[in-house]
Amino acid sequence: MHEKLSLNIEADKPQDNCAVVGVYSKDANIPGIIVNGLIELNHRGQEGAGIIISDGISFVGKKASGLVEVVFSKRNDDGVIIEDIPQLNGAFTGIGHTRYSTSGTLDELQPFLEDGISVAHNGNLTNIQELKEEFGFPDEIDGARSDTRFALAVIHKMQGSEEEKILAALKKFEGAYSFVFSTKDTLYASRDPHGFRPLVLGKLRNRKGYIVASETSALRRMGAKFEREVKPGETVRINKSGHATIDLDERSDISRCIFELIYLARPDSVVFGVPVMEFRRRIGEGLARHLPENVDIIAPVPDSGRGAWSGVISSEIARESGAMFEEVFYPNKYRNIVSGKLRTFIAPNGRDKAATEKYSVIESNVRGKDIVLVDDSILRGSMARIVRILRAHGARSVHALIAAPPIEHACGYGVDFGTDELVAGKSENRPNNIVDIEKVRIELGLDSLYYISYAELLEAVLGNPVENVPEVFEQNKFCGACFTGRYPVPIDGTVSKIA
């Protein structure tokens, strides 16, 4: 039996701020392809979605709050839910966006459109305050305060053709970005020189044309096959002549976001050339070496811990431990459907309240048991609530294996956590500016706690041993600033992430 007790574990999880897609084809259903892509990328942002398409003469679009399928559907006069996707006869290019935010209004929804150029963006520009001062921009434009809206304004301060304006503005931007731009007749895709965020190029299978998307997981439903990644610093033009690289900015060291692999990306994606599920399974195999003795149950924290958990339980160490591989939480998939919060950790406010709203305990797998939980990361401390609830349901002991090092520092590149809200970032848990795992363990109420090391994390990516030092991330072209505080780009000029 399982006892009803709500617990939204995912309220404690990091969240990327959005996803982008773009399509160019003279003989395909442009809006349909874009919406299908956004549905597959809805895990990257669930508070709103939008598309803009063009037929070479004009633009039409739609954007609204909610999950993608909610935004692009409506009830007809008979009460039947039908598609509500904007149409434009002869449309051959367009872009789309799913949004996550920490605050803001409907004015922040993307894509944005101004004077013949539309834009959607995944990431966070770190010098936007400096650019606002340079160009004398007000605090908001058309009701929007986001870095993306100001990026479009910067583009229109440049000289030349639309393409020349885009390329000139990109040279001014610092930080993390994967942009898609659409003019009336051309699609552009651009990735920042550090390569923080993923962006891939695909070719339509049964039509002439190309797509770009934040992750490979979107390609199949978009009717496309993988061509290649957009390179760090590359801008690609896609038009009637095909696709071509029109700029390649190699001024910076590569700093790919390691959290894309740990949590943000879908498990069926390939990110930075790494199959995500294979990576998470290898992380779990490493965690298995740190299993406590004499445990009864090895369980995932749903759903974020499942990848690492699969690696733990497939290991010889776990099989020989005598532990059972069981679930201790039941996810009620029917809760929060109306509000559209399937990944409710995206709620910008009331995270503690959100942490009481989705999962129930399977008491027969908990009472009288010594339990090991496997999860991808610990951020704000909902693990403490998980432990209290498991103990309230009779757990004898609760241990945790975590597939990421302690997260001690804010991310300035588009993931939604600041230092002041991190358990491992609290000053009382960081005497001498070094995280004290024992203090964190005590705060969370765990009987034991193991965080994966820097070296173990990178070895799961690379397949070879590395030194366990903070510099290991940049040495291997990754960003681990949230763990080490070593920022590849200063984050002082960021704005509050609202789109």
Short mmCIF file of C-alpha atoms in Angstrom, two decimals:
data_model
loop_
_atom_site.label_atom_id
_atom_site.label_comp_id
_atom_site.label_asym_id
_atom_site.label_seq_id
_atom_site.Cartn_x
_atom_site.Cartn_y
_atom_site.Cartn_z
CA MET A 1 0.00 0.00 0.00
CA HIS A 2 1.04 3.60 -0.27
CA GLU A 3 -0.11 6.35 1.99
CA LYS A 4 -1.21 9.60 0.44
CA LEU A 5 1.22 12.39 1.26
CA SER A 6 2.09 15.04 -1.29
CA LEU A 7 5.70 15.87 -2.02
CA ASN A 8 6.94 17.69 -5.09
CA ILE A 9 10.59 16.69 -5.06
CA GLU A 10 11.31 18.55 -8.29
CA ALA A 11 10.71 21.91 -6.61
CA ASP A 12 14.35 21.77 -5.53
CA LYS A 13 15.79 21.25 -8.99
CA PRO A 14 17.74 23.59 -11.24
CA GLN A 15 16.02 24.74 -14.40
CA ASP A 16 17.36 26.10 -17.62
CA ASN A 17 15.59 29.23 -18.73
CA CYS A 18 14.29 28.13 -22.14
CA ALA A 19 14.59 26.27 -25.42
CA VAL A 20 14.71 27.51 -28.99
CA VAL A 21 13.83 26.07 -32.39
CA GLY A 22 13.94 27.39 -35.93
CA VAL A 23 12.83 26.05 -39.33
CA TYR A 24 13.45 26.96 -42.96
CA SER A 25 11.65 25.07 -45.75
CA LYS A 26 9.75 26.02 -48.87
CA ASP A 27 7.58 22.88 -48.84
CA ALA A 28 6.90 22.02 -45.20
CA ASN A 29 4.34 22.94 -42.56
CA ILE A 30 6.49 25.52 -40.76
CA PRO A 31 4.27 26.28 -37.73
CA GLY A 32 3.48 22.60 -37.19
CA ILE A 33 7.16 21.65 -37.20
CA ILE A 34 8.00 24.44 -34.75
CA VAL A 35 5.24 23.46 -32.32
CA ASN A 36 6.26 19.80 -32.46
CA GLY A 37 9.81 20.81 -31.64
CA LEU A 38 8.70 22.95 -28.73
CA ILE A 39 6.61 20.12 -27.29
CA GLU A 40 9.71 17.91 -27.27
CA LEU A 41 11.69 20.68 -25.54
CA ASN A 42 9.02 21.64 -23.01
CA HIS A 43 11.18 20.27 -20.19
CA ARG A 44 13.47 23.31 -20.65
CA GLY A 45 10.72 25.83 -19.90
CA GLN A 46 7.06 25.47 -19.08
CA GLU A 47 5.73 28.88 -18.14
CA GLY A 48 5.08 30.07 -21.68
CA ALA A 49 5.70 29.46 -25.35
CA GLY A 50 5.59 31.32 -28.63
CA ILE A 51 6.29 31.17 -32.36
CA ILE A 52 6.75 33.67 -35.18
CA ILE A 53 6.60 32.66 -38.87
CA SER A 54 7.14 34.54 -42.12
CA ASP A 55 6.19 34.15 -45.78
CA GLY A 56 8.83 36.58 -47.03
CA ILE A 57 6.45 39.52 -46.81
CA SER A 58 4.98 39.59 -43.33
CA PHE A 59 5.18 37.96 -39.90
CA VAL A 60 2.48 36.30 -37.81
CA GLY A 61 2.84 34.70 -34.41
CA LYS A 62 1.36 33.69 -31.13
CA LYS A 63 2.68 33.51 -27.58
CA ALA A 64 0.99 32.86 -24.25
CA SER A 65 1.53 31.38 -20.81
CA GLY A 66 1.38 27.64 -20.24
CA LEU A 67 2.68 24.37 -21.63
CA VAL A 68 3.19 24.26 -25.38
CA GLU A 69 0.17 22.05 -26.06
CA VAL A 70 -1.98 24.39 -23.95
CA VAL A 71 -0.74 27.53 -25.71
CA PHE A 72 -1.39 26.10 -29.16
CA SER A 73 -4.83 24.60 -28.56
CA LYS A 74 -8.34 25.81 -27.79
CA ARG A 75 -11.87 24.52 -27.32
CA ASN A 76 -14.23 24.84 -30.27
CA ASP A 77 -17.92 25.64 -29.96
CA ASP A 78 -18.62 21.98 -29.15
CA GLY A 79 -16.12 21.99 -26.31
CA VAL A 80 -13.66 19.81 -28.21
CA ILE A 81 -9.98 20.69 -27.85
CA ILE A 82 -8.45 21.50 -31.24
CA GLU A 83 -5.17 22.93 -32.48
CA ASP A 84 -4.81 26.70 -32.45
CA ILE A 85 -1.57 27.23 -34.34
CA PRO A 86 -1.10 30.46 -36.29
CA GLN A 87 -1.10 29.95 -40.05
CA LEU A 88 0.35 32.00 -42.89
CA ASN A 89 -0.10 30.80 -46.44
CA GLY A 90 3.31 30.29 -48.01
CA ALA A 91 5.27 30.61 -44.76
CA PHE A 92 8.75 29.17 -45.15
CA THR A 93 10.69 30.27 -42.10
CA GLY A 94 10.04 30.75 -38.41
CA ILE A 95 11.30 30.39 -34.86
CA GLY A 96 9.88 29.24 -31.54
CA HIS A 97 10.62 29.43 -27.83
CA THR A 98 9.63 27.84 -24.54
CA ARG A 99 10.12 30.00 -21.48
CA TYR A 100 11.19 29.57 -17.92
CA SER A 101 11.49 32.63 -15.70
CA THR A 102 12.07 33.70 -12.15
CA SER A 103 9.70 36.66 -12.46
CA GLY A 104 8.22 38.87 -15.11
CA THR A 105 5.02 39.36 -17.11
CA LEU A 106 3.49 38.23 -20.38
CA ASP A 107 5.48 41.00 -22.05
CA GLU A 108 8.58 38.87 -21.48
CA LEU A 109 7.36 35.97 -23.61
CA GLN A 110 9.49 35.22 -26.66
CA PRO A 111 10.07 35.38 -29.58
CA PHE A 112 10.44 39.15 -29.83
CA LEU A 113 9.95 40.99 -33.14
CA GLU A 114 11.13 44.44 -34.15
CA ASP A 115 11.60 46.00 -37.59
CA GLY A 116 11.89 42.82 -39.60
CA ILE A 117 13.98 40.74 -37.18
CA SER A 118 12.59 38.21 -34.72
CA VAL A 119 14.68 36.56 -31.99
CA ALA A 120 14.53 33.76 -29.43
CA HIS A 121 17.28 33.05 -26.94
CA ASN A 122 18.50 30.37 -24.55
CA GLY A 123 21.09 31.56 -22.04
CA ASN A 124 21.95 34.75 -20.18
CA LEU A 125 23.93 37.76 -21.38
CA THR A 126 26.34 38.86 -18.67
CA ASN A 127 27.10 42.38 -19.94
CA ILE A 128 23.57 43.60 -20.57
CA GLN A 129 23.78 46.35 -17.93
CA GLU A 130 26.86 47.74 -19.67
CA LEU A 131 25.07 47.66 -23.04
CA LYS A 132 22.01 49.41 -21.59
CA GLU A 133 24.25 52.21 -20.38
CA GLU A 134 26.21 52.38 -23.65
CA PHE A 135 23.07 52.83 -25.75
CA GLY A 136 21.00 54.74 -23.22
CA PHE A 137 18.19 52.20 -23.09
CA PRO A 138 15.35 52.63 -20.58
CA ASP A 139 14.66 50.05 -17.88
CA GLU A 140 12.18 48.29 -20.13
CA ILE A 141 11.24 48.10 -23.80
CA ASP A 142 7.62 47.38 -24.71
CA GLY A 143 7.07 46.22 -21.14
CA ALA A 144 9.99 43.74 -21.25
CA ARG A 145 13.12 43.90 -19.11
CA SER A 146 14.87 40.73 -20.26
CA ASP A 147 18.33 40.50 -21.74
CA THR A 148 16.79 39.05 -24.93
CA ARG A 149 14.65 42.11 -25.57
CA PHE A 150 17.62 44.41 -25.02
CA ALA A 151 19.73 42.21 -27.31
CA LEU A 152 17.24 42.87 -30.10
CA ALA A 153 17.42 46.59 -29.37
CA VAL A 154 21.22 46.45 -29.61
CA ILE A 155 20.93 44.74 -33.00
CA HIS A 156 18.88 47.65 -34.29
CA LYS A 157 21.54 50.10 -33.12
CA MET A 158 24.00 48.51 -35.55
CA GLN A 159 24.51 49.63 -39.15
CA GLY A 160 23.99 47.81 -42.45
CA SER A 161 21.73 45.03 -43.65
CA GLU A 162 19.77 42.84 -41.27
CA GLU A 163 22.50 40.22 -41.43
CA GLU A 164 25.24 42.76 -40.85
CA LYS A 165 23.36 44.16 -37.85
CA ILE A 166 23.03 40.71 -36.29
CA LEU A 167 26.70 39.87 -36.80
CA ALA A 168 27.86 43.23 -35.43
CA ALA A 169 25.68 42.92 -32.34
CA LEU A 170 26.86 39.38 -31.60
CA LYS A 171 30.40 40.75 -31.23
CA LYS A 172 29.13 42.91 -28.38
CA PHE A 173 27.40 40.17 -26.41
CA GLU A 174 29.11 38.36 -23.54
CA GLY A 175 27.94 35.36 -21.57
CA ALA A 176 25.81 32.41 -22.60
CA TYR A 177 23.59 32.41 -25.66
CA SER A 178 22.09 30.15 -28.25
CA PHE A 179 20.13 32.50 -30.50
CA VAL A 180 17.76 31.87 -33.38
CA PHE A 181 16.89 34.85 -35.55
CA SER A 182 14.41 35.08 -38.40
CA THR A 183 14.13 37.80 -40.98
CA LYS A 184 11.39 37.69 -43.59
CA ASP A 185 13.37 35.32 -45.77
CA THR A 186 16.29 33.89 -43.77
CA LEU A 187 16.89 31.88 -40.62
CA TYR A 188 20.02 32.39 -38.50
CA ALA A 189 21.40 30.34 -35.62
CA SER A 190 24.21 31.53 -33.36
CA ARG A 191 26.01 30.05 -30.37
CA ASP A 192 28.27 31.97 -28.00
CA PRO A 193 32.06 31.51 -28.33
CA HIS A 194 32.23 29.59 -25.05
CA GLY A 195 29.56 27.11 -26.18
CA PHE A 196 27.73 27.24 -22.83
CA ARG A 197 24.37 26.08 -24.19
CA PRO A 198 23.72 23.37 -26.80
CA LEU A 199 22.36 24.08 -30.28
CA VAL A 200 22.05 21.57 -33.12
CA LEU A 201 21.38 21.66 -36.85
CA GLY A 202 19.12 19.11 -38.53
CA LYS A 203 17.98 18.33 -42.07
CA LEU A 204 14.33 17.64 -42.81
CA ARG A 205 13.88 14.00 -43.88
CA ASN A 206 11.04 14.16 -46.38
CA ARG A 207 11.19 17.83 -47.32
CA LYS A 208 13.83 20.27 -48.46
CA GLY A 209 14.95 22.41 -45.58
CA TYR A 210 16.70 22.60 -42.25
CA ILE A 211 15.91 23.03 -38.57
CA VAL A 212 17.81 24.18 -35.50
CA ALA A 213 16.95 23.17 -31.95
CA SER A 214 18.31 23.28 -28.42
CA GLU A 215 18.52 19.49 -28.19
CA THR A 216 18.64 16.47 -30.46
CA SER A 217 15.59 15.04 -28.68
CA ALA A 218 13.41 17.43 -30.71
CA LEU A 219 14.62 16.28 -34.13
CA ARG A 220 12.52 13.17 -34.70
CA ARG A 221 9.19 14.86 -33.99
CA MET A 222 10.29 17.75 -36.19
CA GLY A 223 10.82 15.28 -39.04
CA ALA A 224 14.55 15.91 -39.18
CA LYS A 225 17.81 14.01 -38.87
CA PHE A 226 20.88 15.25 -37.04
CA GLU A 227 23.46 17.07 -39.16
CA ARG A 228 25.83 18.52 -36.57
CA GLU A 229 26.18 20.84 -33.61
CA VAL A 230 26.33 24.55 -34.22
CA LYS A 231 29.93 25.20 -33.17
CA PRO A 232 30.83 27.51 -30.30
CA GLY A 233 31.14 31.00 -31.77
CA GLU A 234 29.46 30.00 -35.04
CA THR A 235 26.65 31.80 -36.83
CA VAL A 236 24.83 29.79 -39.48
CA ARG A 237 22.68 31.28 -42.25
CA ILE A 238 19.85 29.10 -43.60
CA ASN A 239 17.99 30.18 -46.74
CA LYS A 240 17.02 28.97 -50.20
CA SER A 241 20.66 28.18 -50.96
CA GLY A 242 20.97 25.82 -47.98
CA HIS A 243 23.03 26.46 -44.88
CA ALA A 244 26.38 28.17 -44.57
CA THR A 245 28.66 29.39 -41.81
CA ILE A 246 28.87 33.17 -42.05
CA ASP A 247 30.95 33.78 -38.94
CA LEU A 248 33.10 31.72 -36.55
CA ASP A 249 34.26 33.59 -33.46
CA GLU A 250 37.01 31.57 -31.79
CA ARG A 251 38.13 34.29 -29.39
CA SER A 252 37.29 32.36 -26.20
CA ASP A 253 37.99 29.09 -24.42
CA ILE A 254 35.21 26.51 -24.64
CA SER A 255 33.10 26.30 -21.43
CA ARG A 256 30.22 23.91 -22.00
CA CYS A 257 27.70 23.75 -19.16
CA ILE A 258 28.20 20.46 -17.31
CA PHE A 259 24.70 20.78 -15.82
CA GLU A 260 23.22 20.16 -19.25
CA LEU A 261 24.49 16.59 -18.90
CA ILE A 262 23.76 16.20 -15.19
CA TYR A 263 20.15 17.37 -15.27
CA LEU A 264 18.90 19.89 -17.81
CA ALA A 265 18.92 17.85 -21.03
CA ARG A 266 16.47 15.07 -21.79
CA PRO A 267 17.97 11.60 -21.28
CA ASP A 268 17.41 10.69 -24.94
CA SER A 269 19.41 13.69 -26.18
CA VAL A 270 23.02 13.81 -27.28
CA VAL A 271 24.58 16.97 -25.83
CA PHE A 272 28.09 18.21 -26.64
CA GLY A 273 28.59 14.89 -28.45
CA VAL A 274 27.79 12.91 -25.27
CA PRO A 275 24.75 10.57 -25.07
CA VAL A 276 23.05 11.92 -21.95
CA MET A 277 21.67 8.66 -20.58
CA GLU A 278 25.00 6.88 -21.01
CA PHE A 279 26.70 9.66 -19.07
CA ARG A 280 24.18 9.50 -16.23
CA ARG A 281 24.51 5.73 -16.05
CA ARG A 282 28.30 6.01 -15.80
CA ILE A 283 27.91 8.55 -13.00
CA GLY A 284 25.77 6.01 -11.15
CA GLU A 285 28.36 3.30 -11.62
CA GLY A 286 30.85 5.62 -9.92
CA LEU A 287 28.44 6.38 -7.09
CA ALA A 288 27.96 2.67 -6.45
CA ARG A 289 31.52 2.53 -5.11
CA HIS A 290 30.31 4.68 -2.20
CA LEU A 291 27.24 2.66 -1.19
CA PRO A 292 26.82 2.45 2.60
CA GLU A 293 26.92 -1.05 4.07
CA ASN A 294 23.85 -3.01 5.15
CA VAL A 295 21.14 -1.12 3.28
CA ASP A 296 17.75 -2.57 2.36
CA ILE A 297 16.54 -0.30 -0.43
CA ILE A 298 18.30 1.66 -3.19
CA ALA A 299 15.77 4.11 -4.62
CA PRO A 300 15.77 7.01 -7.09
CA VAL A 301 14.55 10.47 -6.25
CA PRO A 302 11.96 10.83 -9.04
CA ASP A 303 12.47 11.74 -11.70
CA SER A 304 15.80 13.50 -11.53
CA GLY A 305 17.69 10.62 -9.94
CA ARG A 306 16.65 7.88 -12.33
CA GLY A 307 19.61 8.12 -14.70
CA ALA A 308 22.26 7.83 -11.98
CA TRP A 309 20.13 5.25 -10.15
CA SER A 310 20.14 2.99 -13.24
CA GLY A 311 23.93 3.06 -13.12
CA VAL A 312 24.05 2.32 -9.40
CA ILE A 313 21.73 -0.69 -9.56
CA SER A 314 23.40 -2.15 -12.67
CA SER A 315 26.77 -2.22 -10.88
CA GLU A 316 28.21 -5.43 -9.49
CA ILE A 317 28.68 -3.69 -6.14
CA ALA A 318 24.95 -2.97 -5.83
CA ARG A 319 23.94 -6.45 -7.00
CA GLU A 320 26.21 -8.04 -4.41
CA SER A 321 24.99 -5.74 -1.63
CA GLY A 322 21.77 -7.67 -1.12
CA ALA A 323 19.75 -4.46 -1.32
CA MET A 324 16.49 -4.30 -3.23
CA PHE A 325 16.08 -1.82 -6.06
CA GLU A 326 12.71 -0.22 -5.36
CA GLU A 327 10.75 3.02 -5.61
CA VAL A 328 9.85 4.79 -2.37
CA PHE A 329 7.75 7.55 -3.96
CA TYR A 330 4.69 7.36 -6.18
CA PRO A 331 4.32 10.25 -8.65
CA ASN A 332 0.74 11.34 -9.20
CA LYS A 333 0.91 12.39 -12.84
CA TYR A 334 -2.63 13.76 -12.69
CA ARG A 335 -1.79 16.49 -10.16
CA ASN A 336 -1.05 20.00 -11.51
CA ILE A 337 -2.24 19.13 -15.01
CA VAL A 338 -4.67 22.05 -15.06
CA SER A 339 -2.04 24.54 -13.96
CA GLY A 340 0.41 23.07 -16.45
CA LYS A 341 3.12 22.48 -13.84
CA LEU A 342 4.43 19.06 -14.77
CA ARG A 343 7.90 20.06 -13.66
CA THR A 344 6.83 22.24 -10.80
CA PHE A 345 10.29 23.17 -9.61
CA ILE A 346 9.96 25.95 -12.19
CA ALA A 347 7.55 27.79 -9.90
CA PRO A 348 9.27 31.13 -9.34
CA ASN A 349 7.86 31.65 -5.85
CA GLY A 350 6.67 29.42 -3.04
CA ARG A 351 9.15 26.61 -3.61
CA ASP A 352 8.56 25.26 -0.09
CA LYS A 353 4.84 25.08 -0.79
CA ALA A 354 5.53 23.45 -4.14
CA ALA A 355 7.61 20.90 -2.28
CA THR A 356 4.42 19.52 -0.73
CA GLU A 357 2.36 18.87 -3.82
CA LYS A 358 3.12 15.88 -6.02
CA TYR A 359 4.66 12.65 -4.69
CA SER A 360 3.30 10.09 -2.21
CA VAL A 361 5.32 7.66 -0.09
CA ILE A 362 5.10 3.91 -0.74
CA GLU A 363 5.13 2.96 2.91
CA SER A 364 5.67 -0.77 2.44
CA ASN A 365 9.04 0.02 0.86
CA VAL A 366 9.98 2.43 3.64
CA ARG A 367 8.89 1.27 7.09
CA GLY A 368 11.70 -0.37 9.02
CA LYS A 369 14.10 -0.03 6.08
CA ASP A 370 17.58 1.41 5.64
CA ILE A 371 17.24 3.46 2.47
CA VAL A 372 19.76 4.92 0.03
CA LEU A 373 18.40 7.72 -2.19
CA VAL A 374 20.11 8.48 -5.51
CA ASP A 375 19.66 11.95 -6.97
CA ASP A 376 21.36 14.16 -9.52
CA SER A 377 21.94 17.20 -7.26
CA ILE A 378 20.97 19.08 -4.11
CA LEU A 379 20.16 22.76 -4.34
CA ARG A 380 17.78 24.46 -1.94
CA GLY A 381 17.25 21.82 0.69
CA SER A 382 14.06 19.97 -0.20
CA MET A 383 16.13 16.85 0.55
CA ALA A 384 15.63 17.72 4.24
CA ARG A 385 11.87 17.51 3.76
CA ILE A 386 12.21 14.22 1.88
CA VAL A 387 14.20 12.77 4.77
CA ARG A 388 11.69 13.97 7.38
CA ILE A 389 8.81 12.44 5.44
CA LEU A 390 10.59 9.10 4.97
CA ARG A 391 11.37 9.00 8.69
CA ALA A 392 7.74 9.85 9.47
CA HIS A 393 6.79 6.79 7.42
CA GLY A 394 9.08 4.56 9.43
CA ALA A 395 12.42 4.61 7.62
CA ARG A 396 15.16 3.34 9.95
CA SER A 397 17.91 5.32 8.19
CA VAL A 398 18.19 7.51 5.10
CA HIS A 399 21.38 7.97 3.08
CA ALA A 400 22.04 9.87 -0.15
CA LEU A 401 24.34 9.47 -3.14
CA ILE A 402 24.45 12.64 -5.24
CA ALA A 403 25.53 12.69 -8.91
CA ALA A 404 26.93 16.24 -8.79
CA PRO A 405 29.45 17.95 -6.51
CA PRO A 406 28.12 20.43 -3.93
CA ILE A 407 26.55 23.42 -5.68
CA GLU A 408 28.02 26.39 -3.85
CA HIS A 409 27.79 29.30 -6.29
CA ALA A 410 25.24 31.10 -8.45
CA CYS A 411 24.95 30.41 -12.16
CA GLY A 412 25.11 33.57 -14.26
CA TYR A 413 24.61 31.75 -17.54
CA GLY A 414 20.92 30.89 -17.58
CA VAL A 415 20.16 28.40 -14.79
CA ASP A 416 17.86 29.56 -12.02
CA PHE A 417 19.76 29.53 -8.75
CA GLY A 418 21.64 32.14 -6.75
CA THR A 419 24.23 31.60 -4.05
CA ASP A 420 21.97 32.79 -1.21
CA GLU A 421 19.47 29.96 -1.77
CA LEU A 422 21.95 27.06 -1.99
CA VAL A 423 22.38 24.69 0.96
CA ALA A 424 26.06 24.22 0.14
CA GLY A 425 26.45 27.95 -0.45
CA LYS A 426 25.36 29.05 3.03
CA SER A 427 28.13 30.76 4.97
CA GLU A 428 27.49 28.55 8.01
CA ASN A 429 28.11 25.48 5.83
CA ARG A 430 31.28 26.94 4.31
CA PRO A 431 33.76 27.68 7.09
CA ASN A 432 36.96 29.09 5.56
CA ASN A 433 35.05 29.25 2.24
CA ILE A 434 35.16 25.46 1.86
CA VAL A 435 31.94 23.49 2.02
CA ASP A 436 31.68 21.25 5.08
CA ILE A 437 29.84 18.12 3.91
CA GLU A 438 29.21 17.04 7.48
CA LYS A 439 27.40 20.29 8.24
CA VAL A 440 25.28 19.85 5.11
CA ARG A 441 24.52 16.24 6.07
CA ILE A 442 23.35 17.32 9.52
CA GLU A 443 21.19 20.12 8.11
CA LEU A 444 19.52 17.71 5.69
CA GLY A 445 18.98 15.09 8.41
CA LEU A 446 20.75 12.30 6.51
CA ASP A 447 22.60 9.39 8.10
CA SER A 448 25.27 9.63 5.40
CA LEU A 449 25.85 11.81 2.35
CA TYR A 450 28.19 11.36 -0.58
CA TYR A 451 28.64 13.92 -3.35
CA ILE A 452 30.44 12.81 -6.50
CA SER A 453 33.88 14.38 -6.87
CA TYR A 454 35.05 16.70 -9.64
CA ALA A 455 37.24 13.92 -11.02
CA GLU A 456 34.50 11.26 -10.95
CA LEU A 457 32.14 13.64 -12.75
CA LEU A 458 34.58 14.47 -15.55
CA GLU A 459 35.71 10.85 -15.87
CA ALA A 460 32.10 9.90 -16.66
CA VAL A 461 32.23 12.35 -19.58
CA LEU A 462 35.74 11.66 -20.82
CA GLY A 463 36.22 7.99 -20.05
CA ASN A 464 39.71 8.52 -18.65
CA PRO A 465 41.14 9.51 -15.26
CA VAL A 466 41.61 13.21 -14.43
CA GLU A 467 42.97 15.13 -11.49
CA ASN A 468 40.48 16.02 -8.75
CA VAL A 469 41.09 19.78 -8.75
CA PRO A 470 38.77 22.76 -9.41
CA GLU A 471 40.65 23.55 -12.63
CA VAL A 472 39.63 20.21 -14.12
CA PHE A 473 36.49 21.72 -15.68
CA GLU A 474 38.20 24.39 -17.77
CA GLN A 475 41.03 21.98 -18.56
CA ASN A 476 38.43 19.82 -20.29
CA LYS A 477 36.33 22.59 -21.88
CA PHE A 478 33.46 22.57 -19.39
CA CYS A 479 31.99 25.17 -17.06
CA GLY A 480 31.78 24.05 -13.43
CA ALA A 481 31.46 27.53 -11.92
CA CYS A 482 28.45 26.52 -9.80
CA PHE A 483 30.73 24.03 -8.04
CA THR A 484 34.04 25.89 -8.00
CA GLY A 485 33.23 29.61 -8.29
CA ARG A 486 35.63 29.79 -11.25
CA TYR A 487 33.57 31.82 -13.74
CA PRO A 488 34.81 31.79 -17.34
CA VAL A 489 32.97 35.10 -17.93
CA PRO A 490 32.30 37.69 -15.18
CA ILE A 491 28.61 37.72 -14.19
CA ASP A 492 28.43 41.17 -12.58
CA GLY A 493 26.51 42.69 -15.51
CA THR A 494 23.61 40.25 -15.62
CA VAL A 495 20.01 41.30 -15.15
CA SER A 496 17.44 39.45 -13.09
CA LYS A 497 16.47 36.51 -15.26
CA ILE A 498 12.91 37.11 -16.32
CA ALA A 499 12.81 35.43 -19.72
#
